[in-house]
Amino acid sequence: MNYKEIDTPALLIDETVLNKNIKYMSNYAKEQNVKLRPHTKTHKMPHLAMEQVRNGAEGITVAKVGEAEIMAIYGLDDIFIANQIVGKQKLERIKKLAEQINISFGVDSVHHIEEIDEVFQGADKKAQVLIEIEVGEERSGIIEEVDYKLLLNSIRASKNVELKGIFSHDGHTYKAVDKDDCLDLFMTATTRTLHFANVARDMDFEVETISIGSTPPFMFGFDIPEGITEIRPGTYILMDGSQSNAIDSYAHSAASVLTTVISKPTAERVITDVGAKGLTAQSRSKGLTTTEGFGKIKEFEGVHIHGVFDEHAIIYNREFSNNVNIGDKISIIPNHICPVSNLYHKAYIVNDGEVVKEIEIAAQGKLQ
């Protein structure tokens, strides 16, 4: 059927652009001589994860144990959870997964090692962990070298934990003021990550994996310094308004939300049937990824969502209003695709206006 026959709101994915994005990052990783481990929290769809692996990805990254469990059910067998996992309940689930697939996960505290060591007592193989290094995003991760060395010594003393490598996330590149600033932030973060890898080697640890990741530097095609073994971009596969603004092009925007015009109360106000519950109320206010409003109307240049209620999108634009009628369907490119994917049960793959496949968003809501 034609995509405009789909009931709304609905998540659409342009197949041609999707394939272009998958191939771009796969080729980039090969050219840079690094492994590609895409972050599937962006789409939460095993079908797309398998496509990424079929196109050269070494394995996948997820954010939560629940996501890892779903991906494993669908046949993904090399998974990294790029997050600190706390609590015996979750660690028991990872221990069970480790019996079937290659799985690793993040740590940044001696507390983590002590808890993991206890849970993995008697396991057939040791827990595989990567230490997170904080590189400027001001989120989780090791900051001080002294704490890092204490953590390494804790791993050395553990009977059931094995160091696989280190990882970092330069998410603050989203706020870079321009391409040169993005490169500077990227290089600073990467240099810091490599330094911590060398500290581990100086303490006689084997560091198999040195993993970095965020989409902007890789969409710019920056050269990756020698020593990095793996990249973990996520958003690149679908893109969104903020990432498109960073590269000053919407040519990579594969995802959009189809919505119906349901009301035109004034000459310039238009209401559609998707709100915060189907689009989110997210925006970005700094740097290259700065967004206008709460989403961009795909079919009309310069028209954005002015505001969102739970179930309504509000647009103020007289020219746009003159060109649409109640019942018309339009597409919105969301500001941030990752939380939007988590709001839908399925996505529609569209090629040349026709729906070619419906894909289950099987990891939707898997936040535990």
mmCIF file of C-alpha atoms in Angstrom:
data_model
loop_
_atom_site.group_PDB
_atom_site.id
_atom_site.type_symbol
_atom_site.label_atom_id
_atom_site.label_comp_id
_atom_site.label_asym_id
_atom_site.label_seq_id
_atom_site.Cartn_x
_atom_site.Cartn_y
_atom_site.Cartn_z
ATOM 1 C CA MET A 1 0.000 0.000 0.000
ATOM 2 C CA ASN A 2 0.990 3.620 -0.353
ATOM 3 C CA TYR A 3 2.486 4.986 2.850
ATOM 4 C CA LYS A 4 -0.273 7.600 3.120
ATOM 5 C CA GLU A 5 -2.769 4.782 3.687
ATOM 6 C CA ILE A 6 -1.098 3.985 7.025
ATOM 7 C CA ASP A 7 -3.067 5.026 10.084
ATOM 8 C CA THR A 8 -1.370 7.740 12.128
ATOM 9 C CA PRO A 9 0.752 8.461 14.020
ATOM 10 C CA ALA A 10 3.287 6.016 12.560
ATOM 11 C CA LEU A 11 7.045 5.659 12.331
ATOM 12 C CA LEU A 12 8.334 5.544 8.756
ATOM 13 C CA ILE A 13 11.773 4.563 7.478
ATOM 14 C CA ASP A 14 12.923 5.370 3.942
ATOM 15 C CA GLU A 15 14.557 2.160 2.690
ATOM 16 C CA THR A 16 16.864 3.822 0.179
ATOM 17 C CA VAL A 17 18.253 6.277 2.718
ATOM 18 C CA LEU A 18 18.470 3.563 5.376
ATOM 19 C CA ASN A 19 20.614 1.360 3.129
ATOM 20 C CA LYS A 20 22.779 4.312 2.176
ATOM 21 C CA ASN A 21 23.425 5.105 5.834
ATOM 22 C CA ILE A 22 24.250 1.492 6.724
ATOM 23 C CA LYS A 23 26.731 1.200 3.858
ATOM 24 C CA TYR A 24 28.301 4.582 4.575
ATOM 25 C CA MET A 25 29.273 3.706 8.143
ATOM 26 C CA SER A 26 30.381 0.200 7.238
ATOM 27 C CA ASN A 27 32.675 1.562 4.513
ATOM 28 C CA TYR A 28 33.958 4.316 6.802
ATOM 29 C CA ALA A 29 34.905 1.783 9.499
ATOM 30 C CA LYS A 30 36.732 -0.366 6.950
ATOM 31 C CA GLU A 31 38.624 2.635 5.583
ATOM 32 C CA GLN A 32 39.614 3.645 9.110
ATOM 33 C CA ASN A 33 40.650 0.061 9.964
ATOM 34 C CA VAL A 34 38.368 -0.193 13.007
ATOM 35 C CA LYS A 35 35.571 -2.558 13.930
ATOM 36 C CA LEU A 36 32.001 -1.269 13.809
ATOM 37 C CA ARG A 37 29.714 -2.042 16.743
ATOM 38 C CA PRO A 38 26.620 0.130 16.179
ATOM 39 C CA HIS A 39 24.484 1.237 19.106
ATOM 40 C CA THR A 40 21.041 -0.261 18.534
ATOM 41 C CA LYS A 41 19.287 1.814 21.205
ATOM 42 C CA THR A 42 18.681 4.190 18.292
ATOM 43 C CA HIS A 43 16.192 1.856 16.612
ATOM 44 C CA LYS A 44 15.596 -1.093 19.015
ATOM 45 C CA MET A 45 14.811 -3.289 16.005
ATOM 46 C CA PRO A 46 16.533 -6.693 15.676
ATOM 47 C CA HIS A 47 15.820 -6.639 11.939
ATOM 48 C CA LEU A 48 17.905 -3.487 11.515
ATOM 49 C CA ALA A 49 20.594 -4.812 13.859
ATOM 50 C CA MET A 50 20.912 -7.907 11.675
ATOM 51 C CA GLU A 51 21.179 -5.705 8.589
ATOM 52 C CA GLN A 52 24.017 -3.812 10.253
ATOM 53 C CA VAL A 53 25.822 -7.068 11.030
ATOM 54 C CA ARG A 54 25.234 -8.400 7.514
ATOM 55 C CA ASN A 55 26.843 -5.223 6.221
ATOM 56 C CA GLY A 56 30.040 -5.612 8.210
ATOM 57 C CA ALA A 57 29.340 -4.751 11.847
ATOM 58 C CA GLU A 58 31.403 -6.888 14.229
ATOM 59 C CA GLY A 59 28.559 -7.028 16.748
ATOM 60 C CA ILE A 60 26.155 -4.592 18.332
ATOM 61 C CA THR A 61 25.927 -2.230 21.288
ATOM 62 C CA VAL A 62 22.891 -1.877 23.530
ATOM 63 C CA ALA A 63 22.094 0.267 26.562
ATOM 64 C CA LYS A 64 20.185 -2.151 28.787
ATOM 65 C CA VAL A 65 20.139 -5.826 29.733
ATOM 66 C CA GLY A 66 16.578 -6.103 28.413
ATOM 67 C CA GLU A 67 17.712 -4.906 25.003
ATOM 68 C CA ALA A 68 20.516 -7.471 25.010
ATOM 69 C CA GLU A 69 18.066 -10.253 25.849
ATOM 70 C CA ILE A 70 15.770 -9.324 22.967
ATOM 71 C CA MET A 71 18.606 -9.020 20.467
ATOM 72 C CA ALA A 72 19.942 -12.418 21.555
ATOM 73 C CA ILE A 73 16.518 -14.023 21.035
ATOM 74 C CA TYR A 74 16.608 -12.781 17.438
ATOM 75 C CA GLY A 75 20.073 -14.235 16.788
ATOM 76 C CA LEU A 76 22.475 -11.412 17.620
ATOM 77 C CA ASP A 77 25.338 -13.187 19.387
ATOM 78 C CA ASP A 78 28.019 -10.544 20.050
ATOM 79 C CA ILE A 79 26.682 -7.784 22.287
ATOM 80 C CA PHE A 80 28.223 -5.013 24.379
ATOM 81 C CA ILE A 81 26.099 -3.232 26.986
ATOM 82 C CA ALA A 82 27.579 0.286 27.056
ATOM 83 C CA ASN A 83 26.405 0.983 30.566
ATOM 84 C CA GLN A 84 27.198 0.202 34.179
ATOM 85 C CA ILE A 85 25.134 -2.759 35.360
ATOM 86 C CA VAL A 86 24.270 -2.658 39.054
ATOM 87 C CA GLY A 87 22.244 -5.190 41.048
ATOM 88 C CA LYS A 88 22.464 -8.946 41.387
ATOM 89 C CA GLN A 89 19.173 -9.407 39.540
ATOM 90 C CA LYS A 90 20.529 -7.823 36.356
ATOM 91 C CA LEU A 91 23.923 -9.495 36.691
ATOM 92 C CA GLU A 92 22.272 -12.896 36.952
ATOM 93 C CA ARG A 93 20.562 -12.192 33.640
ATOM 94 C CA ILE A 94 23.904 -11.302 32.045
ATOM 95 C CA LYS A 95 25.437 -14.455 33.491
ATOM 96 C CA LYS A 96 22.686 -16.471 31.809
ATOM 97 C CA LEU A 97 23.198 -14.655 28.495
ATOM 98 C CA ALA A 98 26.925 -15.355 28.712
ATOM 99 C CA GLU A 99 26.147 -19.076 28.499
ATOM 100 C CA GLN A 100 24.739 -18.538 24.993
ATOM 101 C CA ILE A 101 26.462 -15.513 23.414
ATOM 102 C CA ASN A 102 29.509 -13.263 23.675
ATOM 103 C CA ILE A 103 28.449 -10.469 25.996
ATOM 104 C CA SER A 104 30.384 -7.719 27.721
ATOM 105 C CA PHE A 105 29.376 -4.674 29.744
ATOM 106 C CA GLY A 106 30.638 -1.484 31.350
ATOM 107 C CA VAL A 107 32.116 -0.741 34.763
ATOM 108 C CA ASP A 108 33.648 2.334 36.396
ATOM 109 C CA SER A 109 33.792 1.433 40.103
ATOM 110 C CA VAL A 110 35.354 -1.104 42.460
ATOM 111 C CA HIS A 111 31.801 -1.655 43.740
ATOM 112 C CA HIS A 112 30.864 -3.042 40.328
ATOM 113 C CA ILE A 113 33.727 -5.541 40.364
ATOM 114 C CA GLU A 114 32.924 -6.802 43.837
ATOM 115 C CA GLU A 115 29.287 -7.370 42.943
ATOM 116 C CA ILE A 116 30.084 -8.998 39.594
ATOM 117 C CA ASP A 117 32.686 -11.256 41.206
ATOM 118 C CA GLU A 118 30.099 -12.555 43.638
ATOM 119 C CA VAL A 119 27.368 -13.176 41.068
ATOM 120 C CA PHE A 120 29.677 -14.875 38.536
ATOM 121 C CA GLN A 121 31.018 -17.306 41.127
ATOM 122 C CA GLY A 122 30.845 -20.749 39.532
ATOM 123 C CA ALA A 123 30.168 -19.456 36.011
ATOM 124 C CA ASP A 124 31.713 -21.327 33.087
ATOM 125 C CA LYS A 125 33.513 -18.184 31.948
ATOM 126 C CA LYS A 126 34.498 -14.935 33.539
ATOM 127 C CA ALA A 127 32.460 -11.756 33.177
ATOM 128 C CA GLN A 128 33.822 -9.638 30.316
ATOM 129 C CA VAL A 129 33.987 -5.970 31.270
ATOM 130 C CA LEU A 130 35.116 -2.706 29.707
ATOM 131 C CA ILE A 131 36.015 0.281 31.859
ATOM 132 C CA GLU A 132 34.311 3.505 30.876
ATOM 133 C CA ILE A 133 36.495 6.615 30.673
ATOM 134 C CA GLU A 134 34.828 10.016 31.119
ATOM 135 C CA VAL A 135 36.073 12.220 28.284
ATOM 136 C CA GLY A 136 34.136 15.461 28.668
ATOM 137 C CA GLU A 137 30.456 14.586 28.453
ATOM 138 C CA GLU A 138 30.177 14.840 32.255
ATOM 139 C CA ARG A 139 28.240 11.634 32.604
ATOM 140 C CA SER A 140 29.473 8.255 33.909
ATOM 141 C CA GLY A 141 33.028 6.968 33.625
ATOM 142 C CA ILE A 142 36.406 7.107 35.348
ATOM 143 C CA ILE A 143 37.791 10.625 35.809
ATOM 144 C CA GLU A 144 40.880 10.319 38.015
ATOM 145 C CA GLU A 145 43.817 8.096 37.138
ATOM 146 C CA VAL A 146 44.226 7.014 40.756
ATOM 147 C CA ASP A 147 40.678 5.625 40.768
ATOM 148 C CA TYR A 148 41.360 3.899 37.466
ATOM 149 C CA LYS A 149 44.388 2.102 38.886
ATOM 150 C CA LEU A 150 42.412 1.015 41.941
ATOM 151 C CA LEU A 151 39.746 -0.372 39.629
ATOM 152 C CA LEU A 152 42.338 -2.246 37.565
ATOM 153 C CA ASN A 153 43.833 -3.750 40.704
ATOM 154 C CA SER A 154 40.359 -4.818 41.794
ATOM 155 C CA ILE A 155 39.888 -6.625 38.480
ATOM 156 C CA ARG A 156 43.305 -8.252 38.878
ATOM 157 C CA ALA A 157 42.322 -9.545 42.314
ATOM 158 C CA SER A 158 38.958 -10.833 41.110
ATOM 159 C CA LYS A 159 38.484 -14.491 40.300
ATOM 160 C CA ASN A 160 35.488 -14.040 38.043
ATOM 161 C CA VAL A 161 36.001 -10.768 36.166
ATOM 162 C CA GLU A 162 38.178 -10.246 33.097
ATOM 163 C CA LEU A 163 39.141 -6.936 31.504
ATOM 164 C CA LYS A 164 38.243 -6.856 27.820
ATOM 165 C CA GLY A 165 39.066 -3.208 27.243
ATOM 166 C CA ILE A 166 37.978 0.381 27.747
ATOM 167 C CA PHE A 167 35.366 2.598 26.159
ATOM 168 C CA SER A 168 34.302 6.222 26.044
ATOM 169 C CA HIS A 169 31.457 8.309 24.650
ATOM 170 C CA ASP A 170 32.147 11.794 23.330
ATOM 171 C CA GLY A 171 28.501 12.857 23.427
ATOM 172 C CA HIS A 172 29.531 16.439 24.073
ATOM 173 C CA THR A 173 30.497 16.675 20.384
ATOM 174 C CA TYR A 174 26.760 17.234 19.794
ATOM 175 C CA LYS A 175 27.277 20.683 21.331
ATOM 176 C CA ALA A 176 30.311 21.629 19.231
ATOM 177 C CA VAL A 177 29.944 25.116 17.792
ATOM 178 C CA ASP A 178 31.276 24.109 14.362
ATOM 179 C CA LYS A 179 33.104 21.324 12.528
ATOM 180 C CA ASP A 180 36.539 22.436 13.749
ATOM 181 C CA ASP A 181 35.329 22.479 17.344
ATOM 182 C CA CYS A 182 33.834 19.009 16.843
ATOM 183 C CA LEU A 183 37.202 17.755 15.620
ATOM 184 C CA ASP A 184 38.968 19.303 18.608
ATOM 185 C CA LEU A 185 36.540 17.717 21.085
ATOM 186 C CA PHE A 186 36.795 14.384 19.283
ATOM 187 C CA MET A 187 40.597 14.364 19.267
ATOM 188 C CA THR A 188 40.804 15.426 22.917
ATOM 189 C CA ALA A 189 38.405 12.649 23.935
ATOM 190 C CA THR A 190 40.181 10.058 21.813
ATOM 191 C CA THR A 191 43.616 11.034 23.107
ATOM 192 C CA ARG A 192 42.378 10.718 26.678
ATOM 193 C CA THR A 193 40.885 7.285 25.926
ATOM 194 C CA LEU A 194 44.164 6.060 24.409
ATOM 195 C CA HIS A 195 46.106 7.389 27.399
ATOM 196 C CA PHE A 196 44.040 5.295 29.794
ATOM 197 C CA ALA A 197 44.564 2.252 27.578
ATOM 198 C CA ASN A 198 48.323 2.772 27.869
ATOM 199 C CA VAL A 199 48.073 3.103 31.648
ATOM 200 C CA ALA A 200 46.425 -0.327 31.747
ATOM 201 C CA ARG A 201 49.135 -1.787 29.525
ATOM 202 C CA ASP A 202 51.803 -0.298 31.781
ATOM 203 C CA MET A 203 50.172 -2.297 34.582
ATOM 204 C CA ASP A 204 50.536 -5.458 32.447
ATOM 205 C CA PHE A 205 46.910 -5.685 31.361
ATOM 206 C CA GLU A 206 46.041 -6.794 27.870
ATOM 207 C CA VAL A 207 43.653 -4.247 26.359
ATOM 208 C CA GLU A 208 41.899 -6.005 23.498
ATOM 209 C CA THR A 209 39.249 -3.364 22.805
ATOM 210 C CA ILE A 210 39.506 0.426 22.771
ATOM 211 C CA SER A 211 36.034 1.590 21.826
ATOM 212 C CA ILE A 212 34.784 5.099 21.112
ATOM 213 C CA GLY A 213 31.551 6.435 19.799
ATOM 214 C CA SER A 214 29.141 9.171 18.869
ATOM 215 C CA THR A 215 27.708 9.925 15.451
ATOM 216 C CA PRO A 216 28.885 13.496 14.584
ATOM 217 C CA PRO A 217 32.654 12.865 14.200
ATOM 218 C CA PHE A 218 32.029 9.842 11.998
ATOM 219 C CA MET A 219 29.493 11.619 9.776
ATOM 220 C CA PHE A 220 32.153 14.280 9.249
ATOM 221 C CA GLY A 221 34.554 11.494 8.256
ATOM 222 C CA PHE A 222 37.291 12.451 10.715
ATOM 223 C CA ASP A 223 40.354 10.214 10.677
ATOM 224 C CA ILE A 224 40.442 7.919 13.700
ATOM 225 C CA PRO A 225 43.771 7.896 15.561
ATOM 226 C CA GLU A 226 45.809 4.711 15.519
ATOM 227 C CA GLY A 227 45.159 2.516 18.520
ATOM 228 C CA ILE A 228 41.385 2.810 18.498
ATOM 229 C CA THR A 229 39.962 -0.615 17.660
ATOM 230 C CA GLU A 230 36.201 -0.017 17.561
ATOM 231 C CA ILE A 231 33.527 2.628 16.991
ATOM 232 C CA ARG A 232 29.951 2.651 18.356
ATOM 233 C CA PRO A 233 27.823 5.192 16.451
ATOM 234 C CA GLY A 234 24.068 4.844 16.844
ATOM 235 C CA THR A 235 22.034 7.643 15.299
ATOM 236 C CA TYR A 236 23.686 7.407 11.871
ATOM 237 C CA ILE A 237 21.380 4.601 10.695
ATOM 238 C CA LEU A 238 18.180 6.688 10.910
ATOM 239 C CA MET A 239 19.480 10.195 11.648
ATOM 240 C CA ASP A 240 17.207 12.974 12.934
ATOM 241 C CA GLY A 241 16.832 16.743 12.954
ATOM 242 C CA SER A 242 19.704 17.458 15.329
ATOM 243 C CA GLN A 243 22.226 15.224 13.560
ATOM 244 C CA SER A 244 21.100 16.515 10.164
ATOM 245 C CA ASN A 245 21.660 20.064 11.352
ATOM 246 C CA ALA A 246 25.189 19.094 12.417
ATOM 247 C CA ILE A 247 26.157 18.045 8.896
ATOM 248 C CA ASP A 248 23.939 20.731 7.329
ATOM 249 C CA SER A 249 22.021 18.197 5.258
ATOM 250 C CA TYR A 250 18.825 16.188 5.588
ATOM 251 C CA ALA A 251 19.917 13.759 2.867
ATOM 252 C CA HIS A 252 20.647 11.088 5.501
ATOM 253 C CA SER A 253 17.302 11.457 7.322
ATOM 254 C CA ALA A 254 15.723 8.025 6.973
ATOM 255 C CA ALA A 255 13.156 8.261 9.768
ATOM 256 C CA SER A 256 10.030 10.366 10.048
ATOM 257 C CA VAL A 257 6.727 10.313 11.882
ATOM 258 C CA LEU A 258 3.601 10.276 9.726
ATOM 259 C CA THR A 259 0.809 12.400 11.179
ATOM 260 C CA THR A 260 -2.641 13.644 10.106
ATOM 261 C CA VAL A 261 -3.894 17.234 10.098
ATOM 262 C CA ILE A 262 -6.894 17.115 12.433
ATOM 263 C CA SER A 263 -7.745 20.791 13.000
ATOM 264 C CA LYS A 264 -7.155 24.314 11.636
ATOM 265 C CA PRO A 265 -8.578 26.584 14.359
ATOM 266 C CA THR A 266 -7.116 29.821 12.934
ATOM 267 C CA ALA A 267 -5.673 31.069 9.674
ATOM 268 C CA GLU A 268 -2.158 30.141 10.769
ATOM 269 C CA ARG A 269 -2.563 27.428 13.431
ATOM 270 C CA VAL A 270 -2.531 23.795 12.306
ATOM 271 C CA ILE A 271 -2.991 20.805 14.628
ATOM 272 C CA THR A 272 -1.875 17.239 13.867
ATOM 273 C CA ASP A 273 -2.499 13.970 15.703
ATOM 274 C CA VAL A 274 0.971 13.321 17.122
ATOM 275 C CA GLY A 275 2.211 14.928 20.307
ATOM 276 C CA ALA A 276 4.822 14.319 22.963
ATOM 277 C CA LYS A 277 3.690 10.685 23.280
ATOM 278 C CA GLY A 278 4.678 9.996 19.665
ATOM 279 C CA LEU A 279 7.301 12.643 18.965
ATOM 280 C CA THR A 280 8.751 13.528 22.405
ATOM 281 C CA ALA A 281 9.213 17.106 23.561
ATOM 282 C CA GLN A 282 12.972 17.035 23.066
ATOM 283 C CA SER A 283 15.050 19.735 21.468
ATOM 284 C CA ARG A 284 18.719 20.701 21.351
ATOM 285 C CA SER A 285 19.758 24.237 22.166
ATOM 286 C CA LYS A 286 23.541 24.366 21.720
ATOM 287 C CA GLY A 287 26.027 24.065 18.899
ATOM 288 C CA LEU A 288 25.852 22.265 15.580
ATOM 289 C CA THR A 289 22.869 20.144 16.536
ATOM 290 C CA THR A 290 20.640 23.063 17.618
ATOM 291 C CA THR A 291 17.057 22.416 16.570
ATOM 292 C CA GLU A 292 14.133 24.697 15.853
ATOM 293 C CA GLY A 293 10.865 23.745 17.494
ATOM 294 C CA PHE A 294 9.986 20.093 18.097
ATOM 295 C CA GLY A 295 10.422 18.597 14.646
ATOM 296 C CA LYS A 296 10.755 19.597 10.995
ATOM 297 C CA ILE A 297 7.971 19.092 8.463
ATOM 298 C CA LYS A 298 9.584 16.958 5.766
ATOM 299 C CA GLU A 299 7.441 18.079 2.827
ATOM 300 C CA PHE A 300 7.603 21.835 3.535
ATOM 301 C CA GLU A 301 10.807 23.829 3.728
ATOM 302 C CA GLY A 302 11.236 25.923 6.855
ATOM 303 C CA VAL A 303 8.149 24.636 8.697
ATOM 304 C CA HIS A 304 8.606 23.266 12.214
ATOM 305 C CA ILE A 305 6.457 22.045 15.097
ATOM 306 C CA HIS A 306 5.909 25.033 17.366
ATOM 307 C CA GLY A 307 4.766 23.055 20.405
ATOM 308 C CA VAL A 308 3.444 19.685 21.572
ATOM 309 C CA PHE A 309 0.762 18.555 23.974
ATOM 310 C CA ASP A 310 0.456 14.864 24.842
ATOM 311 C CA GLU A 311 -1.496 14.036 21.671
ATOM 312 C CA HIS A 312 -1.261 17.213 19.568
ATOM 313 C CA ALA A 313 1.413 18.935 17.515
ATOM 314 C CA ILE A 314 0.956 22.677 17.043
ATOM 315 C CA ILE A 315 2.204 24.474 13.937
ATOM 316 C CA TYR A 316 1.979 28.235 13.388
ATOM 317 C CA ASN A 317 2.544 29.020 9.720
ATOM 318 C CA ARG A 318 -0.006 30.762 7.493
ATOM 319 C CA GLU A 319 1.532 29.628 4.198
ATOM 320 C CA PHE A 320 1.655 26.025 5.400
ATOM 321 C CA SER A 321 -1.944 26.256 6.590
ATOM 322 C CA ASN A 322 -3.017 27.492 3.158
ATOM 323 C CA ASN A 323 -1.433 24.419 1.563
ATOM 324 C CA VAL A 324 -2.895 21.676 3.762
ATOM 325 C CA ASN A 325 -6.411 20.525 4.536
ATOM 326 C CA ILE A 326 -7.916 18.609 7.421
ATOM 327 C CA GLY A 327 -7.257 14.939 6.704
ATOM 328 C CA ASP A 328 -3.979 15.520 4.879
ATOM 329 C CA LYS A 329 -0.973 13.501 6.041
ATOM 330 C CA ILE A 330 2.471 14.981 6.530
ATOM 331 C CA SER A 331 5.785 13.649 7.827
ATOM 332 C CA ILE A 332 7.823 15.056 10.706
ATOM 333 C CA ILE A 333 11.569 14.547 11.076
ATOM 334 C CA PRO A 334 11.999 14.293 14.868
ATOM 335 C CA ASN A 335 14.682 16.198 16.739
ATOM 336 C CA HIS A 336 15.986 13.056 18.446
ATOM 337 C CA ILE A 337 15.180 9.676 16.938
ATOM 338 C CA CYS A 338 16.338 7.385 19.785
ATOM 339 C CA PRO A 339 13.462 8.087 22.214
ATOM 340 C CA VAL A 340 10.995 8.287 19.330
ATOM 341 C CA SER A 341 11.778 4.705 18.265
ATOM 342 C CA ASN A 342 10.958 3.606 21.792
ATOM 343 C CA LEU A 343 7.427 5.023 21.481
ATOM 344 C CA TYR A 344 6.213 2.742 18.692
ATOM 345 C CA HIS A 345 5.454 -0.988 18.429
ATOM 346 C CA LYS A 346 6.456 -1.174 14.775
ATOM 347 C CA ALA A 347 7.987 0.789 11.930
ATOM 348 C CA TYR A 348 7.079 0.862 8.246
ATOM 349 C CA ILE A 349 9.836 0.536 5.642
ATOM 350 C CA VAL A 350 8.921 2.644 2.633
ATOM 351 C CA ASN A 351 10.423 2.623 -0.859
ATOM 352 C CA ASP A 352 9.280 5.039 -3.538
ATOM 353 C CA GLY A 353 6.128 5.797 -1.578
ATOM 354 C CA GLU A 354 5.111 2.153 -1.110
ATOM 355 C CA VAL A 355 5.253 0.181 2.132
ATOM 356 C CA VAL A 356 7.594 -2.777 1.556
ATOM 357 C CA LYS A 357 7.873 -4.154 5.091
ATOM 358 C CA GLU A 358 6.559 -3.787 8.623
ATOM 359 C CA ILE A 359 9.233 -4.204 11.299
ATOM 360 C CA GLU A 360 8.608 -5.019 14.924
ATOM 361 C CA ILE A 361 10.364 -2.713 17.403
ATOM 362 C CA ALA A 362 10.961 -5.714 19.615
ATOM 363 C CA ALA A 363 13.133 -3.962 22.201
ATOM 364 C CA GLN A 364 10.604 -1.175 22.758
ATOM 365 C CA GLY A 365 10.255 -0.402 26.441
ATOM 366 C CA LYS A 366 13.111 -2.714 27.462
ATOM 367 C CA LEU A 367 14.539 -0.272 29.982
ATOM 368 C CA GLN A 368 15.529 -2.701 32.727
#
